[in-house]
Amino acid sequence: MSFFIASSPHAHSRKRTPDLMKGVALCALPGLVAQTYFFGWGTIIQLALAIVVGLGLEAAVMVLRKRSPALALRDYSALVTAWLLAIAIPPLSPWWVVVIGLLFAIVIAKHLYGGLGQNPFNPAMVAYVVLLISFPVEMTSWITPISISNEPVGFADAFSLIFGGFDMDGYSLQQIRTGIDGITMATPLDAFKTGISNGNTMGEVLSQPIFGSLAGIGWEWVNLAYLLGGLALLKLRIIQWHIPVAMLVSLTVVSGFFAMIWPGETGSPLLHLLSGATMLGAFFIATDPVSASTTVKGRLIFGAFVGLMVFIIRTWGGFPDGVAFGVLLANMCVPLIDYYTKPRTYGH
């Protein structure tokens, strides 16, 4: 008999790693459609660029490691990493933001540790945090949702802005974001955090045009779309429920508690659940089978810890959203979590 040893991810199903990765990408399509609808063609352009660069880097590194690039490309892990990074950055970020991010994700966060199954951190989130810290202006330049924008950015303008820095009429991204009223629009989380810190009341903050009936205009529907895709992941048994449920419950409970004791100073549970990258993080990022906890109890602790960190960073941290930081901090704790939550050996 031959005994074969394989690296993680280990999934309790008969699906192969390529099938799981393709399932993740397909289930992310509803969120991609929603992002494109509300924020324009820049998301699609960034995704196409990220896939080409990500697959190219994956193949190049495998050649340098004297391994088969075709075999690595067929597992679709590089495609998923590129996909997650592309939808996490602002749609009109310069092209070099994607390239630098994928260099960190593919080369450093993944292959420097040995490739698929060996990386202790989520590669896409490592790249996102590096980009956010290094290029805060480019990484926070989200445009106004098309539904409330005076001049929506078309495909040609988006392509020109990403690769040339100016649209077809010669306007820069900063000029487009500022608009005719001279006020630069921010994301709902950023607008809420800035408004509260400036002493505005909850009503004054939520009366801004960026906020809708549930959370932020556009963002609420993007999160609902990723929730739909996440439920599809659960239905297809590509992921298990423990991490996303624990994260969302933790975020809901903590935000609800502080909303009761400090009314008007922290966001409501609905605002936290349907803003930023909450649903994307819960179902598509935190559930990474390589860098997340592997035990049942550990997954619950892992997800709850991510939800807690997201609330703390959003409320008191220096960044409007905290999903990427929360996931990476939880990744650091995985060895400790798994050590204390591993199940008792049968018979002992």
CSV table of C-alpha atoms in Angstrom, one decimal:
chain,number,residue,atom,x,y,z
A,1,MET,CA,0.0,0.0,0.0
A,2,SER,CA,1.1,3.6,-0.7
A,3,PHE,CA,0.6,6.4,1.8
A,4,PHE,CA,0.1,9.8,0.2
A,5,ILE,CA,0.7,13.0,2.2
A,6,ALA,CA,-1.0,16.1,1.0
A,7,SER,CA,-0.9,19.7,2.3
A,8,SER,CA,-3.9,21.7,3.3
A,9,PRO,CA,-6.6,22.8,2.6
A,10,HIS,CA,-8.2,19.6,3.7
A,11,ALA,CA,-12.0,19.6,3.0
A,12,HIS,CA,-14.5,17.0,4.2
A,13,SER,CA,-15.9,16.4,0.8
A,14,ARG,CA,-15.0,14.7,-2.4
A,15,LYS,CA,-14.4,17.9,-4.2
A,16,ARG,CA,-10.9,18.6,-5.3
A,17,THR,CA,-9.1,21.9,-4.5
A,18,PRO,CA,-9.8,23.3,-8.1
A,19,ASP,CA,-13.5,22.5,-7.6
A,20,LEU,CA,-13.6,24.3,-4.3
A,21,MET,CA,-11.7,27.4,-5.7
A,22,LYS,CA,-14.0,27.6,-8.7
A,23,GLY,CA,-17.0,27.4,-6.4
A,24,VAL,CA,-15.7,30.3,-4.4
A,25,ALA,CA,-15.3,32.4,-7.5
A,26,LEU,CA,-18.7,31.5,-8.9
A,27,CYS,CA,-20.4,32.3,-5.6
A,28,ALA,CA,-18.7,35.7,-5.5
A,29,LEU,CA,-20.4,36.6,-8.7
A,30,PRO,CA,-23.5,38.2,-7.1
A,31,GLY,CA,-21.3,40.5,-5.1
A,32,LEU,CA,-19.3,41.4,-8.2
A,33,VAL,CA,-22.4,42.2,-10.1
A,34,ALA,CA,-23.6,44.5,-7.3
A,35,GLN,CA,-20.3,46.2,-7.0
A,36,THR,CA,-20.2,46.9,-10.7
A,37,TYR,CA,-23.8,48.1,-10.7
A,38,PHE,CA,-23.2,50.7,-7.9
A,39,PHE,CA,-19.5,51.6,-8.5
A,40,GLY,CA,-19.0,51.2,-12.3
A,41,TRP,CA,-16.8,49.3,-14.7
A,42,GLY,CA,-13.7,49.9,-12.7
A,43,THR,CA,-14.4,46.8,-10.6
A,44,ILE,CA,-14.4,44.6,-13.8
A,45,ILE,CA,-11.3,46.2,-15.2
A,46,GLN,CA,-9.5,45.7,-11.9
A,47,LEU,CA,-10.6,42.1,-11.7
A,48,ALA,CA,-9.4,41.4,-15.3
A,49,LEU,CA,-6.0,43.0,-14.6
A,50,ALA,CA,-5.7,41.2,-11.2
A,51,ILE,CA,-6.4,37.8,-12.8
A,52,VAL,CA,-3.8,38.3,-15.6
A,53,VAL,CA,-1.1,39.6,-13.2
A,54,GLY,CA,-1.9,37.0,-10.5
A,55,LEU,CA,-1.7,34.0,-12.9
A,56,GLY,CA,1.4,35.4,-14.4
A,57,LEU,CA,3.1,35.7,-11.0
A,58,GLU,CA,2.0,32.3,-10.0
A,59,ALA,CA,3.5,30.7,-13.1
A,60,ALA,CA,6.7,32.7,-12.8
A,61,VAL,CA,7.3,31.7,-9.2
A,62,MET,CA,6.6,28.1,-9.9
A,63,VAL,CA,9.2,28.2,-12.7
A,64,LEU,CA,11.7,29.7,-10.3
A,65,ARG,CA,10.9,27.0,-7.8
A,66,LYS,CA,11.5,24.4,-10.6
A,67,ARG,CA,8.0,23.1,-10.4
A,68,SER,CA,5.2,22.8,-12.9
A,69,PRO,CA,3.4,26.1,-13.5
A,70,ALA,CA,0.6,24.3,-15.3
A,71,LEU,CA,-0.2,22.2,-12.2
A,72,ALA,CA,-0.2,25.3,-9.9
A,73,LEU,CA,-2.5,27.3,-12.2
A,74,ARG,CA,-5.0,24.4,-12.4
A,75,ASP,CA,-5.8,24.6,-8.7
A,76,TYR,CA,-7.2,28.2,-9.2
A,77,SER,CA,-5.9,29.4,-5.9
A,78,ALA,CA,-4.1,32.3,-7.5
A,79,LEU,CA,-7.3,33.2,-9.3
A,80,VAL,CA,-9.2,33.4,-6.1
A,81,THR,CA,-6.5,35.5,-4.4
A,82,ALA,CA,-6.5,37.9,-7.3
A,83,TRP,CA,-10.3,38.0,-7.3
A,84,LEU,CA,-10.5,38.8,-3.6
A,85,LEU,CA,-7.9,41.6,-3.8
A,86,ALA,CA,-9.5,43.1,-6.9
A,87,ILE,CA,-12.9,43.5,-5.3
A,88,ALA,CA,-11.5,44.8,-2.0
A,89,ILE,CA,-9.7,47.8,-3.5
A,90,PRO,CA,-11.4,51.0,-4.8
A,91,PRO,CA,-12.5,50.5,-8.4
A,92,LEU,CA,-10.5,53.3,-9.9
A,93,SER,CA,-7.2,52.7,-8.1
A,94,PRO,CA,-4.1,53.0,-10.3
A,95,TRP,CA,-3.0,49.8,-12.1
A,96,TRP,CA,0.2,49.6,-10.1
A,97,VAL,CA,-1.8,49.2,-6.9
A,98,VAL,CA,-3.0,45.8,-8.1
A,99,VAL,CA,0.4,44.8,-9.3
A,100,ILE,CA,2.2,45.7,-6.0
A,101,GLY,CA,-0.6,44.0,-4.0
A,102,LEU,CA,-0.4,40.7,-6.0
A,103,LEU,CA,3.4,40.7,-5.7
A,104,PHE,CA,3.0,40.7,-1.9
A,105,ALA,CA,0.1,38.2,-2.0
A,106,ILE,CA,1.5,35.6,-4.4
A,107,VAL,CA,5.2,35.9,-4.0
A,108,ILE,CA,5.6,36.8,-0.3
A,109,ALA,CA,2.5,35.8,1.6
A,110,LYS,CA,2.0,32.5,-0.3
A,111,HIS,CA,5.2,31.1,-1.9
A,112,LEU,CA,7.7,32.5,0.5
A,113,TYR,CA,6.1,30.1,3.1
A,114,GLY,CA,6.0,27.2,0.7
A,115,GLY,CA,3.0,27.7,-1.5
A,116,LEU,CA,-0.6,26.6,-1.2
A,117,GLY,CA,-1.4,25.0,2.1
A,118,GLN,CA,1.7,26.4,3.9
A,119,ASN,CA,0.8,30.1,4.3
A,120,PRO,CA,-0.2,31.1,7.8
A,121,PHE,CA,-1.9,34.3,6.7
A,122,ASN,CA,-4.6,35.0,4.1
A,123,PRO,CA,-2.6,36.2,1.1
A,124,ALA,CA,-5.2,38.7,-0.2
A,125,MET,CA,-5.5,40.3,3.2
A,126,VAL,CA,-1.8,40.6,3.6
A,127,ALA,CA,-1.7,42.4,0.3
A,128,TYR,CA,-4.6,44.6,1.2
A,129,VAL,CA,-3.1,45.7,4.6
A,130,VAL,CA,0.3,46.4,2.9
A,131,LEU,CA,-1.4,48.6,0.3
A,132,LEU,CA,-3.6,50.3,2.9
A,133,ILE,CA,-0.7,51.3,5.1
A,134,SER,CA,1.6,52.2,2.2
A,135,PHE,CA,-0.8,54.0,-0.1
A,136,PRO,CA,-3.7,55.3,2.1
A,137,VAL,CA,-4.9,57.9,-0.4
A,138,GLU,CA,-5.3,55.4,-3.3
A,139,MET,CA,-6.8,52.7,-1.0
A,140,THR,CA,-9.5,55.0,0.4
A,141,SER,CA,-10.5,56.7,-2.9
A,142,TRP,CA,-13.9,55.1,-3.3
A,143,ILE,CA,-16.2,57.0,-5.6
A,144,THR,CA,-19.8,57.9,-5.0
A,145,PRO,CA,-22.3,55.2,-5.9
A,146,ILE,CA,-23.7,55.7,-9.5
A,147,SER,CA,-27.2,56.0,-8.2
A,148,ILE,CA,-26.4,59.3,-6.4
A,149,SER,CA,-23.5,60.5,-8.6
A,150,ASN,CA,-23.9,63.6,-10.7
A,151,GLU,CA,-21.6,62.3,-13.5
A,152,PRO,CA,-21.2,58.5,-13.5
A,153,VAL,CA,-17.9,57.2,-14.8
A,154,GLY,CA,-18.2,55.1,-17.9
A,155,PHE,CA,-16.1,52.2,-19.2
A,156,ALA,CA,-13.7,54.4,-21.3
A,157,ASP,CA,-13.2,56.9,-18.4
A,158,ALA,CA,-12.6,54.1,-15.9
A,159,PHE,CA,-10.0,52.5,-18.1
A,160,SER,CA,-8.3,55.8,-18.7
A,161,LEU,CA,-8.3,56.6,-15.0
A,162,ILE,CA,-6.9,53.2,-14.0
A,163,PHE,CA,-4.1,53.1,-16.6
A,164,GLY,CA,-3.5,56.8,-17.2
A,165,GLY,CA,-4.5,58.7,-14.1
A,166,PHE,CA,-7.1,60.9,-15.9
A,167,ASP,CA,-10.4,60.4,-17.6
A,168,MET,CA,-11.2,61.1,-21.2
A,169,ASP,CA,-11.9,64.8,-20.4
A,170,GLY,CA,-8.6,65.2,-18.5
A,171,TYR,CA,-10.1,65.1,-14.9
A,172,SER,CA,-8.1,63.3,-12.2
A,173,LEU,CA,-9.7,60.8,-9.8
A,174,GLN,CA,-9.5,63.4,-7.0
A,175,GLN,CA,-11.4,65.9,-9.1
A,176,ILE,CA,-14.1,63.4,-10.0
A,177,ARG,CA,-14.5,62.3,-6.3
A,178,THR,CA,-14.8,66.0,-5.2
A,179,GLY,CA,-17.5,66.8,-7.7
A,180,ILE,CA,-19.2,70.1,-8.4
A,181,ASP,CA,-20.0,70.9,-4.7
A,182,GLY,CA,-16.4,70.7,-3.6
A,183,ILE,CA,-17.1,68.0,-1.0
A,184,THR,CA,-15.2,64.7,-1.3
A,185,MET,CA,-17.6,61.7,-0.7
A,186,ALA,CA,-16.5,59.0,1.7
A,187,THR,CA,-17.6,55.5,2.4
A,188,PRO,CA,-20.5,55.1,4.9
A,189,LEU,CA,-18.2,53.8,7.6
A,190,ASP,CA,-15.7,56.6,7.1
A,191,ALA,CA,-18.5,59.2,7.0
A,192,PHE,CA,-20.0,57.8,10.2
A,193,LYS,CA,-16.7,57.7,12.1
A,194,THR,CA,-15.7,61.2,11.0
A,195,GLY,CA,-19.1,62.6,11.8
A,196,ILE,CA,-19.3,61.2,15.3
A,197,SER,CA,-15.7,62.2,16.1
A,198,ASN,CA,-16.6,65.8,15.0
A,199,GLY,CA,-19.4,65.9,17.5
A,200,ASN,CA,-22.3,65.5,15.2
A,201,THR,CA,-25.4,63.7,16.4
A,202,MET,CA,-26.5,60.3,15.0
A,203,GLY,CA,-29.3,61.9,13.1
A,204,GLU,CA,-27.0,64.5,11.5
A,205,VAL,CA,-24.6,61.8,10.4
A,206,LEU,CA,-27.2,59.5,9.0
A,207,SER,CA,-28.9,62.3,7.1
A,208,GLN,CA,-25.9,62.5,4.7
A,209,PRO,CA,-26.6,61.4,1.1
A,210,ILE,CA,-24.3,58.4,1.3
A,211,PHE,CA,-26.6,56.7,3.8
A,212,GLY,CA,-29.6,54.7,2.6
A,213,SER,CA,-32.5,52.9,4.4
A,214,LEU,CA,-30.4,50.1,5.9
A,215,ALA,CA,-26.8,51.3,5.8
A,216,GLY,CA,-24.9,53.0,3.1
A,217,ILE,CA,-26.3,53.4,-0.4
A,218,GLY,CA,-24.9,50.7,-2.6
A,219,TRP,CA,-22.9,49.1,0.2
A,220,GLU,CA,-26.1,47.6,1.8
A,221,TRP,CA,-26.9,45.8,-1.5
A,222,VAL,CA,-23.3,44.8,-2.1
A,223,ASN,CA,-23.3,43.1,1.4
A,224,LEU,CA,-26.6,41.4,0.7
A,225,ALA,CA,-25.3,40.1,-2.5
A,226,TYR,CA,-22.2,38.6,-0.8
A,227,LEU,CA,-24.5,37.2,1.8
A,228,LEU,CA,-26.4,35.5,-1.0
A,229,GLY,CA,-23.2,34.1,-2.3
A,230,GLY,CA,-22.1,33.0,1.1
A,231,LEU,CA,-25.3,31.1,1.6
A,232,ALA,CA,-24.6,29.4,-1.7
A,233,LEU,CA,-21.1,28.4,-0.4
A,234,LEU,CA,-22.8,26.8,2.6
A,235,LYS,CA,-25.4,25.0,0.4
A,236,LEU,CA,-22.7,23.6,-1.8
A,237,ARG,CA,-20.7,22.5,1.3
A,238,ILE,CA,-17.7,24.5,0.1
A,239,ILE,CA,-17.4,26.2,3.6
A,240,GLN,CA,-18.8,25.3,7.0
A,241,TRP,CA,-21.1,27.6,9.0
A,242,HIS,CA,-19.0,28.0,12.1
A,243,ILE,CA,-16.8,30.9,11.2
A,244,PRO,CA,-19.2,33.2,9.3
A,245,VAL,CA,-22.0,32.7,11.9
A,246,ALA,CA,-19.7,33.2,14.8
A,247,MET,CA,-18.2,36.4,13.2
A,248,LEU,CA,-21.6,37.9,12.4
A,249,VAL,CA,-23.1,37.0,15.8
A,250,SER,CA,-20.1,38.4,17.6
A,251,LEU,CA,-20.2,41.7,15.6
A,252,THR,CA,-24.0,41.9,16.1
A,253,VAL,CA,-23.9,41.3,19.9
A,254,VAL,CA,-20.9,43.6,20.5
A,255,SER,CA,-22.2,46.5,18.4
A,256,GLY,CA,-25.7,46.1,19.9
A,257,PHE,CA,-24.3,46.2,23.4
A,258,PHE,CA,-22.4,49.4,22.9
A,259,ALA,CA,-25.2,50.9,20.9
A,260,MET,CA,-27.4,50.5,24.1
A,261,ILE,CA,-24.8,51.8,26.6
A,262,TRP,CA,-23.5,54.6,24.4
A,263,PRO,CA,-26.4,55.5,22.1
A,264,GLY,CA,-25.4,57.9,19.3
A,265,GLU,CA,-21.7,57.2,19.6
A,266,THR,CA,-21.3,53.8,17.9
A,267,GLY,CA,-22.9,52.3,14.8
A,268,SER,CA,-26.0,50.1,15.0
A,269,PRO,CA,-25.7,46.3,14.3
A,270,LEU,CA,-27.4,46.8,11.0
A,271,LEU,CA,-24.9,49.5,10.0
A,272,HIS,CA,-22.0,47.2,10.9
A,273,LEU,CA,-23.5,44.1,9.2
A,274,LEU,CA,-24.3,45.9,5.9
A,275,SER,CA,-21.3,48.2,5.5
A,276,GLY,CA,-17.8,47.8,4.4
A,277,ALA,CA,-16.5,44.3,3.8
A,278,THR,CA,-18.5,42.5,6.5
A,279,MET,CA,-20.3,39.8,4.4
A,280,LEU,CA,-17.3,39.4,2.0
A,281,GLY,CA,-15.1,38.9,5.0
A,282,ALA,CA,-17.4,36.5,6.9
A,283,PHE,CA,-18.0,34.1,4.0
A,284,PHE,CA,-15.2,34.5,1.5
A,285,ILE,CA,-12.1,35.7,3.5
A,286,ALA,CA,-12.3,34.5,7.1
A,287,THR,CA,-13.2,31.0,5.9
A,288,ASP,CA,-9.9,30.4,4.1
A,289,PRO,CA,-9.2,26.7,4.9
A,290,VAL,CA,-5.5,27.2,5.1
A,291,SER,CA,-5.1,30.1,7.5
A,292,ALA,CA,-8.2,29.7,9.6
A,293,SER,CA,-8.7,27.4,12.6
A,294,THR,CA,-9.2,23.7,11.9
A,295,THR,CA,-11.2,22.5,14.9
A,296,VAL,CA,-15.0,22.9,15.4
A,297,LYS,CA,-14.6,24.9,18.6
A,298,GLY,CA,-11.6,26.7,17.2
A,299,ARG,CA,-13.6,27.9,14.2
A,300,LEU,CA,-16.3,29.4,16.5
A,301,ILE,CA,-13.6,31.2,18.6
A,302,PHE,CA,-11.8,32.3,15.4
A,303,GLY,CA,-15.0,33.8,13.9
A,304,ALA,CA,-16.0,35.5,17.1
A,305,PHE,CA,-12.5,37.0,17.5
A,306,VAL,CA,-12.7,38.4,14.0
A,307,GLY,CA,-16.1,40.0,14.6
A,308,LEU,CA,-14.8,41.5,17.9
A,309,MET,CA,-11.7,42.9,16.2
A,310,VAL,CA,-13.8,44.4,13.3
A,311,PHE,CA,-16.0,46.3,15.8
A,312,ILE,CA,-13.0,47.6,17.9
A,313,ILE,CA,-11.0,48.8,14.8
A,314,ARG,CA,-14.1,50.4,13.2
A,315,THR,CA,-15.0,52.2,16.4
A,316,TRP,CA,-11.7,53.2,18.0
A,317,GLY,CA,-9.0,52.3,15.4
A,318,GLY,CA,-7.4,54.5,12.8
A,319,PHE,CA,-9.1,52.9,9.8
A,320,PRO,CA,-12.8,52.9,8.9
A,321,ASP,CA,-13.0,49.2,8.3
A,322,GLY,CA,-11.3,46.4,10.2
A,323,VAL,CA,-12.0,43.2,8.4
A,324,ALA,CA,-8.6,42.7,6.9
A,325,PHE,CA,-6.8,43.5,10.2
A,326,GLY,CA,-9.3,41.3,12.2
A,327,VAL,CA,-8.6,38.3,9.9
A,328,LEU,CA,-4.8,38.7,10.1
A,329,LEU,CA,-4.9,39.1,13.9
A,330,ALA,CA,-7.0,35.9,14.1
A,331,ASN,CA,-4.6,34.1,11.7
A,332,MET,CA,-1.8,34.8,14.3
A,333,CYS,CA,-3.9,33.2,17.0
A,334,VAL,CA,-4.7,30.0,15.0
A,335,PRO,CA,-1.9,27.8,16.5
A,336,LEU,CA,-2.9,28.8,20.0
A,337,ILE,CA,-6.6,28.3,19.3
A,338,ASP,CA,-6.1,24.9,17.7
A,339,TYR,CA,-3.8,23.7,20.5
A,340,TYR,CA,-6.5,24.3,23.1
A,341,THR,CA,-9.5,23.2,21.1
A,342,LYS,CA,-8.2,20.0,19.5
A,343,PRO,CA,-10.7,17.2,20.2
A,344,ARG,CA,-9.9,14.4,22.6
A,345,THR,CA,-8.5,11.3,20.9
A,346,TYR,CA,-11.1,8.6,20.6
A,347,GLY,CA,-10.8,6.2,23.5
A,348,HIS,CA,-9.0,8.5,25.9
